[in-house]
Short mmCIF file of C-alpha atoms in Angstrom, two decimals:
data_model
loop_
_atom_site.label_atom_id
_atom_site.label_comp_id
_atom_site.label_asym_id
_atom_site.label_seq_id
_atom_site.Cartn_x
_atom_site.Cartn_y
_atom_site.Cartn_z
CA MET B 155 36.79 13.17 -23.08
CA LYS B 156 36.15 13.35 -19.36
CA LYS B 157 34.41 16.07 -17.40
CA LYS B 158 34.16 16.96 -13.75
CA TYR B 159 31.16 15.02 -12.46
CA PRO B 160 28.76 15.94 -9.61
CA LEU B 161 29.72 14.07 -6.43
CA GLY B 162 26.07 13.64 -5.50
CA GLN B 163 25.55 11.48 -8.57
CA ILE B 164 28.51 9.11 -8.47
CA ARG B 165 26.21 6.25 -7.42
CA ARG B 166 25.34 6.04 -11.12
CA HIS B 167 28.76 4.53 -11.76
CA LEU B 168 29.44 2.72 -8.50
CA GLU B 169 26.17 1.30 -7.18
CA THR B 170 25.90 -1.14 -10.10
CA GLY B 171 28.85 -3.01 -8.58
CA PRO B 172 31.58 -2.84 -11.23
CA ILE B 173 35.06 -4.24 -10.88
CA VAL B 174 37.34 -1.25 -10.32
CA LEU B 175 41.04 -0.53 -10.51
CA VAL B 176 42.41 1.16 -7.40
CA SER B 177 45.46 3.34 -8.00
CA SER B 178 47.73 4.51 -5.23
CA ALA B 179 51.05 6.28 -4.70
CA TRP B 180 53.53 6.17 -1.84
CA LYS B 181 57.15 7.31 -1.62
CA GLY B 182 57.45 8.01 -5.31
CA ARG B 183 55.97 4.75 -6.55
CA ALA B 184 52.51 4.15 -7.98
CA ASN B 185 50.55 0.92 -8.06
CA ILE B 186 47.22 -0.54 -9.21
CA MET B 187 45.02 -3.28 -7.81
CA THR B 188 41.80 -4.88 -9.04
CA MET B 189 38.94 -4.68 -6.55
CA GLY B 190 35.34 -5.87 -6.44
CA TRP B 191 34.27 -5.57 -2.81
CA HIS B 192 32.97 -2.04 -2.41
CA MET B 193 29.81 0.01 -1.93
CA MET B 194 28.31 3.47 -1.76
CA MET B 195 27.77 4.60 1.85
CA GLN B 196 26.50 8.19 1.74
CA PHE B 197 25.49 10.82 -0.81
CA LYS B 198 26.82 14.00 0.84
CA PRO B 199 29.62 14.07 1.63
CA ALA B 200 30.06 11.23 -0.85
CA LEU B 201 31.24 8.20 1.11
CA PHE B 202 32.40 4.95 -0.40
CA GLY B 203 33.53 1.81 1.44
CA CYS B 204 35.81 -0.97 0.26
CA TYR B 205 37.64 -4.04 1.43
CA ILE B 206 41.36 -4.40 0.75
CA TRP B 207 43.22 -7.58 1.62
CA GLU B 208 46.23 -6.84 3.80
CA GLU B 209 48.37 -9.16 1.67
CA ASN B 210 47.96 -6.89 -1.33
CA HIS B 211 51.00 -4.77 -2.11
CA SER B 212 48.62 -1.79 -2.38
CA PHE B 213 47.33 -2.23 1.18
CA GLU B 214 50.18 -0.46 2.97
CA MET B 215 50.57 2.15 0.22
CA ILE B 216 46.91 3.05 0.58
CA ARG B 217 46.79 2.82 4.36
CA ARG B 218 49.83 5.06 4.76
CA SER B 219 49.03 7.62 2.06
CA LYS B 220 45.36 7.73 3.16
CA GLU B 221 44.44 8.31 -0.47
CA CYS B 222 43.55 6.41 -3.61
CA VAL B 223 41.72 6.75 -6.90
CA ILE B 224 38.86 4.43 -7.82
CA ASN B 225 38.97 3.92 -11.60
CA VAL B 226 36.13 2.19 -13.45
CA PRO B 227 37.16 0.15 -16.50
CA THR B 228 34.98 -1.13 -19.34
CA VAL B 229 34.93 -4.53 -21.02
CA ASP B 230 37.60 -3.61 -23.58
CA LEU B 231 40.07 -3.50 -20.68
CA VAL B 232 39.19 -6.95 -19.32
CA ASP B 233 42.59 -8.50 -19.99
CA LYS B 234 44.38 -5.62 -18.30
CA VAL B 235 41.98 -5.89 -15.34
CA VAL B 236 42.74 -9.59 -14.96
CA GLY B 237 46.46 -9.03 -15.47
CA VAL B 238 46.58 -6.31 -12.81
CA GLY B 239 44.80 -8.64 -10.39
CA ASN B 240 47.19 -11.49 -11.00
CA CYS B 241 50.58 -9.97 -10.41
CA THR B 242 52.08 -7.93 -7.58
CA GLY B 243 53.21 -4.33 -7.53
CA GLY B 244 56.08 -5.45 -5.35
CA LYS B 245 57.69 -6.93 -8.46
CA VAL B 246 56.43 -4.97 -11.46
CA ASP B 247 55.35 -1.49 -12.48
CA LYS B 248 51.79 -2.30 -13.46
CA PHE B 249 51.27 0.94 -15.40
CA GLU B 250 54.19 0.00 -17.63
CA LYS B 251 53.45 -3.72 -17.82
CA PHE B 252 49.83 -3.25 -18.86
CA GLY B 253 50.15 -0.09 -20.92
CA LEU B 254 48.01 1.99 -18.59
CA THR B 255 48.59 5.74 -18.42
CA PRO B 256 48.92 7.56 -15.08
CA LEU B 257 47.57 11.11 -15.06
CA PRO B 258 47.92 13.57 -12.18
CA ALA B 259 44.85 13.85 -9.96
CA ASP B 260 43.62 17.20 -8.66
CA LYS B 261 43.23 16.53 -4.96
CA VAL B 262 45.21 13.38 -4.17
CA GLY B 263 48.69 12.10 -4.83
CA ALA B 264 47.53 8.84 -6.43
CA PRO B 265 47.28 8.94 -10.23
CA LEU B 266 44.15 8.66 -12.36
CA ILE B 267 44.16 5.85 -14.91
CA LYS B 268 43.52 7.51 -18.24
CA GLU B 269 42.06 4.44 -19.99
CA CYS B 270 39.24 4.04 -17.43
CA TYR B 271 36.02 5.90 -18.27
CA ALA B 272 35.53 7.18 -14.69
CA ASN B 273 37.97 8.22 -11.95
CA PHE B 274 37.04 9.01 -8.37
CA GLU B 275 39.62 10.73 -6.19
CA CYS B 276 39.35 9.54 -2.58
CA GLN B 277 40.63 10.65 0.82
CA LEU B 278 40.40 8.38 3.84
CA ALA B 279 37.39 9.34 5.97
CA ASP B 280 37.47 6.62 8.63
CA ALA B 281 40.25 4.15 9.45
CA ARG B 282 38.57 2.45 12.41
CA MET B 283 37.58 -0.72 10.56
CA ILE B 284 40.82 -1.29 8.69
CA SER B 285 42.51 -3.46 11.30
CA SER B 286 39.48 -5.66 12.07
CA TYR B 287 37.94 -5.98 8.58
CA GLY B 288 40.32 -4.44 6.02
CA PHE B 289 37.44 -2.02 5.51
CA PHE B 290 38.29 1.51 4.34
CA ILE B 291 35.73 4.34 4.34
CA TRP B 292 36.56 7.00 1.74
CA GLU B 293 35.29 10.44 0.99
CA VAL B 294 35.15 10.93 -2.75
CA VAL B 295 36.52 14.45 -3.22
CA LYS B 296 36.56 14.75 -6.99
CA ALA B 297 34.98 12.78 -9.83
CA HIS B 298 35.90 12.66 -13.53
CA VAL B 299 33.62 10.79 -15.93
CA ALA B 300 33.73 10.40 -19.71
CA THR B 301 30.91 12.24 -21.42
CA ARG B 302 29.95 9.11 -23.35
CA PRO B 303 28.76 6.46 -23.62
CA LYS B 304 25.96 7.16 -21.17
CA ASN B 305 25.83 3.54 -20.03
CA PRO B 306 29.32 2.03 -20.25
CA ARG B 307 29.86 -1.73 -20.56
CA THR B 308 31.32 -2.26 -17.10
CA LEU B 309 32.65 -5.59 -15.79
CA HIS B 310 31.07 -7.34 -12.80
CA TYR B 311 32.96 -10.22 -11.26
CA ARG B 312 31.29 -13.57 -10.46
CA GLY B 313 34.38 -15.37 -9.16
CA GLN B 314 36.11 -18.34 -10.82
CA GLY B 315 37.38 -16.12 -13.61
CA ASP B 316 33.86 -15.27 -14.85
CA PHE B 317 32.64 -11.74 -15.50
CA MET B 318 29.19 -10.41 -16.22
CA VAL B 319 29.21 -7.53 -18.70
CA ALA B 320 26.73 -4.70 -18.12
CA GLY B 321 23.73 -5.28 -20.37
CA ARG B 322 20.71 -3.29 -21.46
CA SER B 323 19.23 -0.39 -19.51
CA ILE B 324 15.61 -0.08 -18.45
CA SER B 325 13.89 2.84 -16.79
CA ARG B 326 11.11 2.76 -14.23
CA ARG B 327 11.46 6.44 -13.41
CA GLU B 328 7.73 7.07 -13.62
CA LYS B 329 7.10 4.54 -10.85
CA PHE B 330 9.38 6.24 -8.32
CA LYS B 331 8.34 8.79 -5.78
CA ARG B 332 10.24 11.94 -6.59
CA GLN B 333 12.17 11.97 -3.29
CA ASN B 334 13.36 8.41 -3.97
CA LEU B 335 14.96 9.11 -7.33
CA MET T 188 14.01 -25.26 -7.64
CA LYS T 189 16.50 -24.00 -5.08
CA LYS T 190 19.30 -25.89 -3.40
CA LYS T 191 21.49 -25.27 -0.42
CA TYR T 192 24.46 -23.33 -1.74
CA PRO T 193 28.08 -23.32 -0.46
CA LEU T 194 28.68 -20.23 1.69
CA GLY T 195 32.21 -19.89 0.34
CA GLN T 196 30.79 -19.23 -3.13
CA ILE T 197 28.08 -16.68 -2.46
CA ARG T 198 30.23 -13.93 -4.02
CA ARG T 199 29.04 -15.33 -7.34
CA HIS T 200 25.63 -13.81 -6.66
CA LEU T 201 26.52 -10.77 -4.56
CA GLU T 202 29.82 -9.36 -5.83
CA THR T 203 28.25 -8.34 -9.15
CA GLY T 204 26.30 -5.68 -7.22
CA PRO T 205 22.64 -6.58 -7.76
CA ILE T 206 19.72 -4.75 -6.26
CA VAL T 207 18.41 -6.98 -3.46
CA LEU T 208 15.26 -7.27 -1.40
CA VAL T 209 15.90 -7.41 2.34
CA SER T 210 13.27 -9.27 4.33
CA SER T 211 12.90 -8.95 8.06
CA ALA T 212 10.56 -9.96 10.90
CA TRP T 213 9.92 -8.42 14.28
CA LYS T 214 7.09 -8.94 16.78
CA GLY T 215 5.00 -11.02 14.42
CA ARG T 216 5.25 -8.72 11.40
CA ALA T 217 7.37 -9.17 8.30
CA ASN T 218 8.62 -6.50 5.94
CA ILE T 219 10.69 -6.02 2.77
CA MET T 220 12.94 -3.23 1.60
CA THR T 221 14.85 -2.65 -1.62
CA MET T 222 18.60 -2.15 -1.15
CA GLY T 223 21.56 -1.45 -3.40
CA TRP T 224 24.39 -0.39 -1.09
CA HIS T 225 26.10 -3.60 -0.04
CA MET T 226 29.28 -5.64 -0.48
CA MET T 227 31.05 -8.88 0.26
CA MET T 228 33.50 -8.53 3.16
CA GLN T 229 34.94 -11.99 3.86
CA PHE T 230 34.80 -15.53 2.47
CA LYS T 231 34.90 -17.59 5.68
CA PRO T 232 32.94 -17.00 7.74
CA ALA T 233 30.95 -15.38 4.95
CA LEU T 234 30.60 -11.69 5.84
CA PHE T 235 28.45 -9.21 3.98
CA GLY T 236 28.06 -5.49 4.72
CA CYS T 237 25.19 -3.18 3.87
CA TYR T 238 23.88 0.30 4.47
CA ILE T 239 20.33 0.80 5.73
CA TRP T 240 18.84 4.25 6.08
CA GLU T 241 17.49 4.81 9.58
CA GLU T 242 14.30 6.32 8.14
CA ASN T 243 13.36 3.00 6.57
CA HIS T 244 10.63 1.11 8.41
CA SER T 245 12.85 -1.98 8.16
CA PHE T 246 15.73 -0.30 10.00
CA GLU T 247 14.48 -0.86 13.55
CA MET T 248 13.02 -4.30 12.71
CA ILE T 249 16.42 -5.39 11.45
CA ARG T 250 18.44 -3.69 14.17
CA ARG T 251 16.33 -5.19 16.94
CA SER T 252 15.92 -8.68 15.51
CA LYS T 253 19.62 -8.77 14.48
CA GLU T 254 18.59 -10.88 11.50
CA CYS T 255 17.51 -10.52 7.90
CA VAL T 256 17.40 -12.36 4.60
CA ILE T 257 19.08 -10.95 1.49
CA ASN T 258 16.98 -11.99 -1.51
CA VAL T 259 18.22 -11.51 -5.08
CA PRO T 260 15.54 -10.75 -7.68
CA THR T 261 15.78 -10.97 -11.47
CA VAL T 262 14.55 -8.56 -14.12
CA ASP T 263 11.08 -10.11 -14.32
CA LEU T 264 10.49 -8.76 -10.80
CA VAL T 265 11.52 -5.19 -11.61
CA ASP T 266 8.10 -3.65 -10.98
CA LYS T 267 7.81 -5.38 -7.61
CA VAL T 268 11.33 -4.24 -6.72
CA VAL T 269 10.45 -0.63 -7.53
CA GLY T 270 7.10 -0.90 -5.77
CA VAL T 271 8.68 -2.30 -2.60
CA GLY T 272 11.18 0.57 -2.62
CA ASN T 273 8.49 3.22 -3.00
CA CYS T 274 6.09 2.46 -0.18
CA THR T 275 6.53 1.92 3.54
CA GLY T 276 6.02 -1.20 5.61
CA GLY T 277 4.57 1.03 8.29
CA LYS T 278 1.44 1.32 6.16
CA VAL T 279 1.18 -1.83 4.03
CA ASP T 280 1.97 -5.52 4.10
CA LYS T 281 4.40 -5.58 1.20
CA PHE T 282 4.24 -9.36 0.75
CA GLU T 283 0.50 -9.07 0.19
CA LYS T 284 0.59 -5.85 -1.81
CA PHE T 285 3.18 -7.11 -4.29
CA GLY T 286 2.22 -10.78 -4.41
CA LEU T 287 5.47 -11.99 -2.92
CA THR T 288 5.51 -15.26 -0.99
CA PRO T 289 7.17 -15.53 2.44
CA LEU T 290 8.75 -18.90 3.17
CA PRO T 291 10.23 -19.95 6.52
CA ALA T 292 14.01 -19.68 6.74
CA ASP T 293 16.12 -22.33 8.43
CA LYS T 294 18.29 -20.28 10.76
CA VAL T 295 16.64 -16.88 11.12
CA GLY T 296 13.18 -15.56 11.90
CA ALA T 297 12.96 -13.39 8.78
CA PRO T 298 11.23 -15.03 5.81
CA LEU T 299 12.76 -16.00 2.49
CA ILE T 300 11.10 -14.47 -0.58
CA LYS T 301 10.11 -17.39 -2.77
CA GLU T 302 10.10 -15.46 -6.06
CA CYS T 303 13.76 -14.41 -5.75
CA TYR T 304 16.27 -16.81 -7.29
CA ALA T 305 18.67 -16.59 -4.33
CA ASN T 306 18.14 -16.16 -0.58
CA PHE T 307 20.89 -15.56 1.97
CA GLU T 308 20.01 -15.93 5.65
CA CYS T 309 21.96 -13.43 7.76
CA GLN T 310 22.76 -12.93 11.43
CA LEU T 311 24.25 -9.69 12.70
CA ALA T 312 28.02 -10.05 13.15
CA ASP T 313 28.99 -6.51 14.13
CA ALA T 314 26.77 -3.62 15.18
CA ARG T 315 29.52 -1.08 15.87
CA MET T 316 29.04 0.95 12.68
CA ILE T 317 25.24 1.09 12.72
CA SER T 318 24.90 4.31 14.69
CA SER T 319 27.60 6.25 12.84
CA TYR T 320 27.07 4.97 9.27
CA GLY T 321 23.93 2.82 9.17
CA PHE T 322 26.38 0.09 8.29
CA PHE T 323 25.49 -3.50 9.24
CA ILE T 324 27.99 -6.36 9.06
CA TRP T 325 26.27 -9.72 8.57
CA GLU T 326 27.36 -13.31 8.72
CA VAL T 327 25.60 -15.26 6.02
CA VAL T 328 24.63 -18.47 7.78
CA LYS T 329 22.67 -20.27 5.07
CA ALA T 330 22.32 -19.81 1.31
CA HIS T 331 19.61 -21.07 -1.05
CA VAL T 332 20.10 -20.60 -4.80
CA ALA T 333 18.01 -21.75 -7.77
CA THR T 334 19.75 -24.43 -9.79
CA ARG T 335 19.21 -22.48 -13.00
CA PRO T 336 19.74 -20.32 -14.88
CA LYS T 337 23.48 -20.32 -14.17
CA ASN T 338 23.73 -16.57 -14.83
CA PRO T 339 20.47 -14.88 -13.80
CA ARG T 340 19.43 -11.52 -15.27
CA THR T 341 19.90 -9.48 -12.12
CA LEU T 342 19.07 -5.77 -11.76
CA HIS T 343 21.75 -3.16 -11.01
CA TYR T 344 20.59 0.29 -10.03
CA ARG T 345 22.02 3.44 -11.61
CA GLY T 346 19.86 5.96 -9.77
CA GLN T 347 17.18 8.21 -11.31
CA GLY T 348 14.92 5.23 -11.89
CA ASP T 349 17.37 3.53 -14.29
CA PHE T 350 18.50 -0.06 -14.00
CA MET T 351 21.20 -1.97 -15.80
CA VAL T 352 20.26 -5.58 -16.52
CA ALA T 353 22.98 -8.21 -16.23
CA GLY T 354 24.30 -8.94 -19.72
CA ARG T 355 26.55 -11.53 -21.30
CA SER T 356 29.15 -13.56 -19.42
CA ILE T 357 32.78 -13.84 -20.35
CA SER T 358 35.46 -16.05 -18.81
CA ARG T 359 39.13 -15.28 -18.33
CA ARG T 360 39.68 -18.25 -16.07
CA GLU T 361 42.82 -19.35 -17.91
CA LYS T 362 44.48 -16.00 -17.14
CA PHE T 363 44.05 -16.27 -13.36
CA LYS T 364 46.55 -17.69 -10.94
CA ARG T 365 44.89 -20.66 -9.31
CA GLN T 366 44.95 -19.12 -5.82
CA ASN T 367 43.17 -16.02 -7.12
CA LEU T 368 40.17 -17.84 -8.58
#
């Protein structure tokens, strides 16, 4: 079960650097791409940056619709994640091919992917670096996160087909200044 | 022992989203900051983007020198990583305070941090997004990576003083198209 999640805390699920699935919609068709080059950029409003290769079928869908959803998968979805990243939405319906379920988002036209534990609805905040770097700056306008587990087993890509799976958690909370938490 | 590492493969150590230590030098002083908001942006030349808060003491040192080193620590350094992130270089010499060893870099004035398993020497490639977003685009001009372990136990920050430690590795190499590896 997912709940609405505070936008000021989405770093918890994005700053660790997981592989994500980016869903998009344009002219009645939806698509998904696998993406690993992204980062948090600001807490409030919540800004998130990512690189999208212009050769990806999703590139024009995302650039034109100015919207997407960032979906965070866990290790049980690894074969779907790899499959999505190794075929093109120009030829197949990836939701159908990989048994992923599109759900309507609240604030954007792109669908949420039900099977992912977290979904972040995004609206384009700055397009100035798209042409030179393929770099999109998004405002995250709504977040949905599963209530458990607290620390999901996300996937982190190393290249060459290798993934690191999120391991144990450690806290050093007592060593932080309060304003740095 | 570290070796020169191919620039086209640095994603292996950066795309997973580790917390890094950024070292800098300006007017005879060196400093270190802890940083988690960064991403790969291009393979060749190797481009890497990161956010630096303008309130950080390192911000002006890095902006003026147009250079830095991105150093990747492992879990054994967690208390130094937290310590570095919770004091200011305006008041202390962080190398001395945390027992970290500065080593001369090859192509930049900023020092490498010996205790980190990987060091990436960076020169500023694009300053256009610094004033609006604190966003620096770097060209990685030299990489040094320890020869082992193959998959270091990096730290991935979740906020609130919590870190995820890099866990097990899994390969799906056989499911990738060759050009996507």
